[in-house]
XYZ file of C-alpha atoms in Angstrom:
454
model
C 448.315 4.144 15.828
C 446.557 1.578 17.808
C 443.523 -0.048 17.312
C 440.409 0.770 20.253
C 438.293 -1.462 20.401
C 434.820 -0.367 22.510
C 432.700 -2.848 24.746
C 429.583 -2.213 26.290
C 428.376 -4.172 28.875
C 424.754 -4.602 29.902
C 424.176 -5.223 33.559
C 421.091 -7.357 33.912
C 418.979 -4.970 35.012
C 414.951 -4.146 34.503
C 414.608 -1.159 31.594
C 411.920 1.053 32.480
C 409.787 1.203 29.495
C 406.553 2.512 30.785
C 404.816 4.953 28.220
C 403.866 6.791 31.076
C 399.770 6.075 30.352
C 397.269 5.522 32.657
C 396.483 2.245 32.882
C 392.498 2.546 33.206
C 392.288 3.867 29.891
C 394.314 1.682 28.106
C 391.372 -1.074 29.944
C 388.632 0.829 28.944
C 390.314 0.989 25.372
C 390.211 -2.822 25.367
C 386.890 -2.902 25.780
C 385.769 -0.653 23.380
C 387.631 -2.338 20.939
C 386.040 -5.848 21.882
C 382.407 -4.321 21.802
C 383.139 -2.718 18.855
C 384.471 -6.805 17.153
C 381.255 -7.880 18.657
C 378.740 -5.333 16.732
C 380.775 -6.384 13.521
C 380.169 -9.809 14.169
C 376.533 -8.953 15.250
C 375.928 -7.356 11.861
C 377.983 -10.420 10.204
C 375.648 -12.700 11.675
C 372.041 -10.842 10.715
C 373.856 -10.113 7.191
C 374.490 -14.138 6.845
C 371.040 -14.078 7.997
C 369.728 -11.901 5.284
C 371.455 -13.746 2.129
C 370.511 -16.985 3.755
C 366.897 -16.184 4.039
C 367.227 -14.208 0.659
C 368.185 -17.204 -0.786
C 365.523 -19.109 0.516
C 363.072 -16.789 -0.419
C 365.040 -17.362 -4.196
C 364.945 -21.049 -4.182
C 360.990 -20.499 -3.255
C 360.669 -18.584 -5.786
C 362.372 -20.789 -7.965
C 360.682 -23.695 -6.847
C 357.228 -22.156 -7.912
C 359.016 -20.567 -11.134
C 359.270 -24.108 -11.769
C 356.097 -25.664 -11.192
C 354.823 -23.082 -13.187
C 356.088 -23.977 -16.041
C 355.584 -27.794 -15.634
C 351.919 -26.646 -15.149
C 351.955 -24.940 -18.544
C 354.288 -27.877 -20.465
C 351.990 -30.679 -18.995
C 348.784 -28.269 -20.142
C 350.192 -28.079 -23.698
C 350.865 -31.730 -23.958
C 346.857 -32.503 -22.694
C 346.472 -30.173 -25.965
C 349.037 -31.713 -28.257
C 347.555 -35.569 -27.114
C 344.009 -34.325 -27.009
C 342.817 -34.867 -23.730
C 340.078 -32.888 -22.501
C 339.627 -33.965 -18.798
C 343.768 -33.438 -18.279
C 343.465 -29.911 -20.009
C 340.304 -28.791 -18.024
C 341.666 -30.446 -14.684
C 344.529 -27.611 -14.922
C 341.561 -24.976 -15.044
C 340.169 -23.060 -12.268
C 337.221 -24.530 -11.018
C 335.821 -21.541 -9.835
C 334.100 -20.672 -12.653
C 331.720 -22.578 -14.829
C 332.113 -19.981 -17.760
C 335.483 -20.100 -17.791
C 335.835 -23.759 -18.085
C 333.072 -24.025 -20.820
C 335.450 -20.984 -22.520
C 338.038 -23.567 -22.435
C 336.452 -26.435 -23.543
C 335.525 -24.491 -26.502
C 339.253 -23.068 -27.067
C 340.060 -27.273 -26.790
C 337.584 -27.750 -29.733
C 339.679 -24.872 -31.632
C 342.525 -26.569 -31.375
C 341.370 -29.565 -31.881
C 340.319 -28.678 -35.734
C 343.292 -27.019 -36.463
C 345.117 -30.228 -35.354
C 342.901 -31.751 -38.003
C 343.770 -29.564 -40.528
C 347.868 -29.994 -39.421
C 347.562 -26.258 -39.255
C 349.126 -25.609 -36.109
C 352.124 -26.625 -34.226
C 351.979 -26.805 -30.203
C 355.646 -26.629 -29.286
C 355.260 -25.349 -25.753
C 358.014 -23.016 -25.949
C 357.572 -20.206 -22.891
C 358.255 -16.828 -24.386
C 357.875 -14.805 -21.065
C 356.967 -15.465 -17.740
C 355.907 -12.828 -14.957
C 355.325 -14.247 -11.031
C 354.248 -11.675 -8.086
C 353.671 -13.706 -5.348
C 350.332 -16.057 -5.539
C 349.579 -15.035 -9.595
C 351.071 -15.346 -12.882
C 351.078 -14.633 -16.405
C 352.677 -16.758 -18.991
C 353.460 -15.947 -22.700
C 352.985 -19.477 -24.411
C 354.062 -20.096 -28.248
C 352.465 -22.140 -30.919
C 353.019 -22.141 -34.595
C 349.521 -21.773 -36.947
C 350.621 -22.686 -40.774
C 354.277 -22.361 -39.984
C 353.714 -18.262 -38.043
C 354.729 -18.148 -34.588
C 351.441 -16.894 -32.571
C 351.777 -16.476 -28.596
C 348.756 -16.773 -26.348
C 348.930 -14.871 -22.726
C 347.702 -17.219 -20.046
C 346.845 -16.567 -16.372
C 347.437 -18.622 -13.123
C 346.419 -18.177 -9.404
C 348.429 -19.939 -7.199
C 346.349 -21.686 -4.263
C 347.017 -24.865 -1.997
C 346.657 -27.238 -4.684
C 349.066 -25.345 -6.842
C 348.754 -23.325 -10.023
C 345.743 -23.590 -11.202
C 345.249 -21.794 -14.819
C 342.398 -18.695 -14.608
C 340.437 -16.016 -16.545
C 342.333 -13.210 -18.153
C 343.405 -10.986 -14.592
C 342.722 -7.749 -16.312
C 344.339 -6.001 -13.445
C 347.824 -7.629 -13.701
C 348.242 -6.294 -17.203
C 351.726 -4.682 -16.282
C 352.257 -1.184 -15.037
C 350.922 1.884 -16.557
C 353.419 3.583 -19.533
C 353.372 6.252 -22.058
C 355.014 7.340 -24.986
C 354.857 10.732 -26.512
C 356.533 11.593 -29.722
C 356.163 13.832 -33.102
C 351.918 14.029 -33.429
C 351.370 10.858 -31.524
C 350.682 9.588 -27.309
C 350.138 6.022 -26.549
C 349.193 4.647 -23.217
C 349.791 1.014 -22.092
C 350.728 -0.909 -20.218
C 353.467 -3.539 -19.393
C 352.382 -6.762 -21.163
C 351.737 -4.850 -24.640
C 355.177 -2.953 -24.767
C 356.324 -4.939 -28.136
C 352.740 -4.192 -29.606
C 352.962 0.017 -28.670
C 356.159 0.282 -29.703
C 355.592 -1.401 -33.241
C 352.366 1.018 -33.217
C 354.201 4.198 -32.187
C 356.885 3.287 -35.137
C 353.754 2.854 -38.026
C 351.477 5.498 -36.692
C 354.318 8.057 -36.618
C 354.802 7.371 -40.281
C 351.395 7.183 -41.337
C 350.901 10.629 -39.858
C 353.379 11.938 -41.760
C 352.807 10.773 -44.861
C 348.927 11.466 -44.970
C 349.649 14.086 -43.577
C 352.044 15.540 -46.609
C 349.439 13.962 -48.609
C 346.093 15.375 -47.636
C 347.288 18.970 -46.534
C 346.094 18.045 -42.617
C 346.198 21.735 -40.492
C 346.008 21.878 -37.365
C 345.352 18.551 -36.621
C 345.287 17.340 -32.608
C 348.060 15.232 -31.904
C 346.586 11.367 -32.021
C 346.246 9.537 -29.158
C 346.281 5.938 -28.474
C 344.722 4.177 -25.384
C 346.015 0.095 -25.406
C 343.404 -1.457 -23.083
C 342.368 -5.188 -22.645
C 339.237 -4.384 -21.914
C 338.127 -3.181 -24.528
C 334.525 -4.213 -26.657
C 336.082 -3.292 -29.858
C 339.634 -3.996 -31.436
C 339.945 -0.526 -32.564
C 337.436 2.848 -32.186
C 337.758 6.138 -31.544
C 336.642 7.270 -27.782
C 336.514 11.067 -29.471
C 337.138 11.324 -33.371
C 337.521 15.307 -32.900
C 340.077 15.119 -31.161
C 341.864 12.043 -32.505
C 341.147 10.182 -28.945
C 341.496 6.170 -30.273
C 340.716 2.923 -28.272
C 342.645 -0.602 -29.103
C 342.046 -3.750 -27.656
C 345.364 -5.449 -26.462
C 346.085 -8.537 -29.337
C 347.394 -10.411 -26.344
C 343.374 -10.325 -24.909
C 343.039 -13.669 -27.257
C 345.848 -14.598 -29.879
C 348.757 -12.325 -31.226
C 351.276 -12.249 -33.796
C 354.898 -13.100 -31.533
C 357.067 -11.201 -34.053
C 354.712 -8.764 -35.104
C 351.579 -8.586 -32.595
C 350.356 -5.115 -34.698
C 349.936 -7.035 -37.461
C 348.502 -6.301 -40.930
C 344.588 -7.372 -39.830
C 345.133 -5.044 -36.843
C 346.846 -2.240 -39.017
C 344.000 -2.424 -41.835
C 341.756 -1.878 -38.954
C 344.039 1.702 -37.357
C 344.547 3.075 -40.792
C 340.792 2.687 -41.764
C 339.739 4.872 -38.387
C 342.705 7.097 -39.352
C 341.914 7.457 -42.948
C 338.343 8.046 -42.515
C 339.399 10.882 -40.387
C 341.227 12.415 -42.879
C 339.068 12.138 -45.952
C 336.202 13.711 -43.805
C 338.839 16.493 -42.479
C 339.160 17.289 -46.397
C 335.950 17.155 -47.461
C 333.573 18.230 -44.743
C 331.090 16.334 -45.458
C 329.485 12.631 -45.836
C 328.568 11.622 -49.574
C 324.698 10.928 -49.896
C 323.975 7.657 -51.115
C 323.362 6.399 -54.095
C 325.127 9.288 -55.932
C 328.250 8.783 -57.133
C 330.106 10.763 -54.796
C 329.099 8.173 -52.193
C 331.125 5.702 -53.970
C 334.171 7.934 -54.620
C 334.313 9.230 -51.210
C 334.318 5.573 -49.803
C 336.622 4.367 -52.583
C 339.319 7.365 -51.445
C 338.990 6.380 -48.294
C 339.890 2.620 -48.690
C 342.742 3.792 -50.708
C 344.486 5.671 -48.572
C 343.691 3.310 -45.544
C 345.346 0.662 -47.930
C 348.408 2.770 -49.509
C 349.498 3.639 -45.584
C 349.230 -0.226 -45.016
C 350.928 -0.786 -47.991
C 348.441 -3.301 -49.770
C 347.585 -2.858 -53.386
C 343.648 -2.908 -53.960
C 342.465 -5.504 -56.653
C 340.224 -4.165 -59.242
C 340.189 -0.316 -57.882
C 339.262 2.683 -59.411
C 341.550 4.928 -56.970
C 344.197 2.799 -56.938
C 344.492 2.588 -60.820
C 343.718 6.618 -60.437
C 346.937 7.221 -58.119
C 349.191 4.823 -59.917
C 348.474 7.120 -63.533
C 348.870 10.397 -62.087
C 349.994 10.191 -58.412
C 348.522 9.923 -55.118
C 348.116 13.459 -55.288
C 345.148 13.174 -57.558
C 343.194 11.634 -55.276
C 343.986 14.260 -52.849
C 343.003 16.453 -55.767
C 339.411 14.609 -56.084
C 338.551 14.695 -52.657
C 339.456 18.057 -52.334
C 336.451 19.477 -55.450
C 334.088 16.230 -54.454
C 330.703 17.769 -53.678
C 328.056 15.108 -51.528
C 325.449 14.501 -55.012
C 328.162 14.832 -57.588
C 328.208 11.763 -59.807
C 331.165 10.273 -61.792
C 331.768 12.869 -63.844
C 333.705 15.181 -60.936
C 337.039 12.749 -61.739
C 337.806 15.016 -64.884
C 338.556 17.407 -62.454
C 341.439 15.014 -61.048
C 342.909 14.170 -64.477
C 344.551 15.952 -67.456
C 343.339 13.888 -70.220
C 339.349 12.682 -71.316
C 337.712 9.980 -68.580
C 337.874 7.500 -71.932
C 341.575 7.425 -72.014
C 342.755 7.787 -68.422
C 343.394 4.170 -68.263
C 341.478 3.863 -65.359
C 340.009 0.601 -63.802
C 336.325 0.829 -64.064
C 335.701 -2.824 -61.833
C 334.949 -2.185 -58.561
C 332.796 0.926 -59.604
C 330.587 -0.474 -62.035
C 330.208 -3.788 -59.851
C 328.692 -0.936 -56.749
C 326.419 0.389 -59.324
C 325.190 -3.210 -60.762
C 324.780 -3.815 -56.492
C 323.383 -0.346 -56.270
C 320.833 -0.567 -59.097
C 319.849 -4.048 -57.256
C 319.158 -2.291 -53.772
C 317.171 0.713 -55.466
C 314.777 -1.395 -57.072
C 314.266 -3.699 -54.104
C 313.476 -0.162 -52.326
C 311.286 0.880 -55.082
C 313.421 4.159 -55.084
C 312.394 4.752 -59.415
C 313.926 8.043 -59.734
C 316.775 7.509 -58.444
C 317.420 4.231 -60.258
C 316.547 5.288 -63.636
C 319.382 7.636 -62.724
C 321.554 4.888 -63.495
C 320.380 4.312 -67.402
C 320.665 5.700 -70.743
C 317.210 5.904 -71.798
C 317.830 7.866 -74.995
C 317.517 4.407 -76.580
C 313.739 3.136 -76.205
C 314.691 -0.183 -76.043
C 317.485 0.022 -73.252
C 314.280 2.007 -71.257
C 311.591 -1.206 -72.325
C 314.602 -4.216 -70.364
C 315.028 -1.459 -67.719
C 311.444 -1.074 -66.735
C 310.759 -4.912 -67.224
C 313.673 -5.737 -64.926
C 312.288 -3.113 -62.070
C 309.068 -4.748 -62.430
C 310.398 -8.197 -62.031
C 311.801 -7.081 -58.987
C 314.493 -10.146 -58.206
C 316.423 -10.412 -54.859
C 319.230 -8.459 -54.530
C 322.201 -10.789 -55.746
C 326.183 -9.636 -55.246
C 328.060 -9.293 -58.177
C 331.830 -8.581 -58.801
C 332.930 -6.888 -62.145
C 335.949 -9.738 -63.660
C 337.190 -7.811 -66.921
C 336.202 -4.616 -68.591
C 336.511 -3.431 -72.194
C 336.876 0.389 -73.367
C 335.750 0.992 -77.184
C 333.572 3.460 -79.521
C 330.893 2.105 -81.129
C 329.641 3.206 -85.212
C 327.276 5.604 -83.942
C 330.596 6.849 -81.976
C 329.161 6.145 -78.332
C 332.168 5.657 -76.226
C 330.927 2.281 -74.390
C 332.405 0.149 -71.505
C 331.640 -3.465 -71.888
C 331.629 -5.137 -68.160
C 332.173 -9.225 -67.177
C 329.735 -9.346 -64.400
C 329.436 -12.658 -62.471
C 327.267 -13.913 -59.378
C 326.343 -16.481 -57.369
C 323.610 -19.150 -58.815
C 322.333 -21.333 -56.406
C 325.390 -23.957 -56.189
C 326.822 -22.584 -59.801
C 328.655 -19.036 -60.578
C 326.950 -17.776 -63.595
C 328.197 -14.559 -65.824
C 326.448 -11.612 -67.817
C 327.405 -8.934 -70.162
C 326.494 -5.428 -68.910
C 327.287 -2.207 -71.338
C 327.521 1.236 -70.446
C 327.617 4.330 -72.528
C 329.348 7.227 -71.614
C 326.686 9.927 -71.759
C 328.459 13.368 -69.968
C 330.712 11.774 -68.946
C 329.303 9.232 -66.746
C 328.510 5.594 -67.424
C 325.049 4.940 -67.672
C 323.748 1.147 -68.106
C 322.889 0.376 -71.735
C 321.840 -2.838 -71.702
């Protein structure tokens, strides 16, 4: 078989490859197609635009970030060197209260530089800019705590220039609502509400599991700056309370609600509480007065946490539990004297164990301010006057009539005597002009109750 082998050949000719379009749309394509390139580079251009001036407006910003915070680094170092006229020359001279405000807080620091009790280290916790104002969270260190003072600038030709608290750039309005409690604040005090909504929550709880509290509104918290008191209630019926922002003049960096502050919330709370139990206020000078007070700065203290020196209620609640002085305040009647604590205990007054101090120091004080009033019954309330004698000092020490002088009760001492009187021998001591002098005070337990038998 033989082998075919197959040529073509290609005259050189012109191929007709026309698509068979008209040629006015394929222009008119063209041309969309270019308008459309030149929107995209349009919108490429004004977005170039954009991130350039956003950038500028950034390295403005920056620029006055940065000033800022030499401002507030070259106002610290006028404090750490102690010069007045560079510290007030950073302060707005638009006010001549202000600036005589800040000369005093220069004299402030000034003694606690004496006393190497503080540390200036300049350190800027926080910083917030909008626009021509500003509000700076500075640190310093007072006997080795970090503190943080909030300080406010106003931005004008000449620069920052360091103002008055601006009340109305505290931060934008928040809230929290959770189990019992609302707090409203706003943005600057957000570390202090949130440590407050943590302890309040608790304290609720556990007073309330203590003291039996009902129906009781939920609490609610208002943080303000402008407020005349650190803590009060707007409304006590309806658990409606007021606190003054720490960061208003110096606050605690780690822990602005601090333990001052927290003494302060519990009291208010506690108060509440005791008065929600018993339904009434104590009438002074009886006994109840005391013991109604007394529960009261227990259970402020015991939701703090602090343990009382020298308390009756505290030694009461360590003995037999915190419910007995639930127990107390739930039989105390407003003229009952001391003998309405058998009720809280299971064994005689004499050998509860209790710590007698800080009551018979409020009757010593007590007996003082009757007899300055001239109020005779109810003084000679206070004595055992079954023995003549005891009666004969009594009446000679109303009728001497000396100032009112504050004693605290140091030591106590529980025995029976040989005519088997159950006594309480008391270490009294006082202020003497420039000296501290110290007296022996007995009491007898007649029904009891100690009356003075000395």
């Amino acid at each position: 078989m033989s082998k075919i082998r197959f040529e073509w050949s290609i005259e050189s000719q012109q191929i007709d490859r026309s698509d068979g379009k008209d040629p006015s749309l394929k222009k008119r394509r063209r041309n969309i197609l270019r308008f459309l390139i030149l929107i995209v580079l349009l919108l490429a251009a004004i977005g170039l635009g954009a991130i350039a001036v956003r950038q500028r407006l950034i390295d403005v910003q920056n620029h006055y970030a940065q000033l800022l915070q030499d401002i507030v680094k070259a106002e610290v170092a006028a404090l750490r060197i102690g010069d007045l006229d560079a510290w007030l020359n950073f302060q707005s001279a638009g006010s001549e209260e202000w600036r005589s405000s800040q000369t005093a807080l220069f004299r402030e620091y000034e003694e606690l530089k004496s006393a190497e009790a503080i540390e200036l280290t300049g350190s800027i916790v926080a910083v917030k800019i909008d626009d021509t104002r500003a509000r700076v969270l500075v640190q310093e260190n007072i006997n080795g705590t970090p503190y943080v003072r909030l300080w406010f600038y106003r931005r004008d030709q000449l620069g920052w220039r360091h103002i008055a608290p601006d009340v109305a750039f505290w931060g934008e309005e928040r809230q929290y609502t959770g189990a019992g409690v609302r707090v409203n604040y706003r943005a600057v005090d957000e570390t202090f509400a949130q440590q407050l909504i943590e302890v309040v929550t608790g304290w609720r709880t556990r007073s309330c599991n203590l003291m039996n509290c009902g129906a009781l509104p939920i609490l609610q918290v208002d943080i303000v700056p402008n407020a005349p008191d650190a803590a009060a209630w707007i409304d006590e019926s309806t658990l409606h309370l007021r606190l003054r922002s720490p960061y208003v003049d110096l606050a605690r960096a780690d822990l602005p609600f601090d333990g001052a502050y927290r003494l302060q919330v519990s009291k208010l709370l506690a108060d509440r509480l005791v008065m929600d139990m018993s339904g009434f206020r104590a009438i002074y000078p009886h006994d109840a007065f005391f013991l109604q007070e007394s529960a009261l700065n227990w259970l402020s203290e015991w939701l703090v946490g602090v343990v009382a020196d020298a308390s009756l209620m505290h030694s009461l609640a360590q003995n037999y539990g915190e419910q007995a002085v639930a127990e107390l305040l739930s039989v105390l009647k407003p003229t009952d004297d001391m003998s309405i604590l058998q009720e809280a205990l299971p064994v005689a007054i004499e050998t509860a164990g209790l710590d007698w101090r800080d009551f018979i120091a409020w009757r010593l004080n007590t007996e003082a301010e009757l007899i300055r009033a001239r109020a005779e019954n109810e003084w000679l309330r206070l004595y055992d006057t079954s023995d003549e004698n005891v009666r004969l000092a009594a009446y000679q020490r109303f009728n001497d009539n000396v100032p009112p002088r504050a004693q605290r009760v140091i030591d106590q001492a529980i025995w029976t005597t040989n005519e088997d009187i159950i006594q309480l021998r008391a270490t009294a001591e006082y202020e003497s002009g420039s000296a501290t002098a110290v007296e022996i005070v007995l009491f007898n337990l007649v029904n009891q109750v100690w009356k003075r038998a000395s």
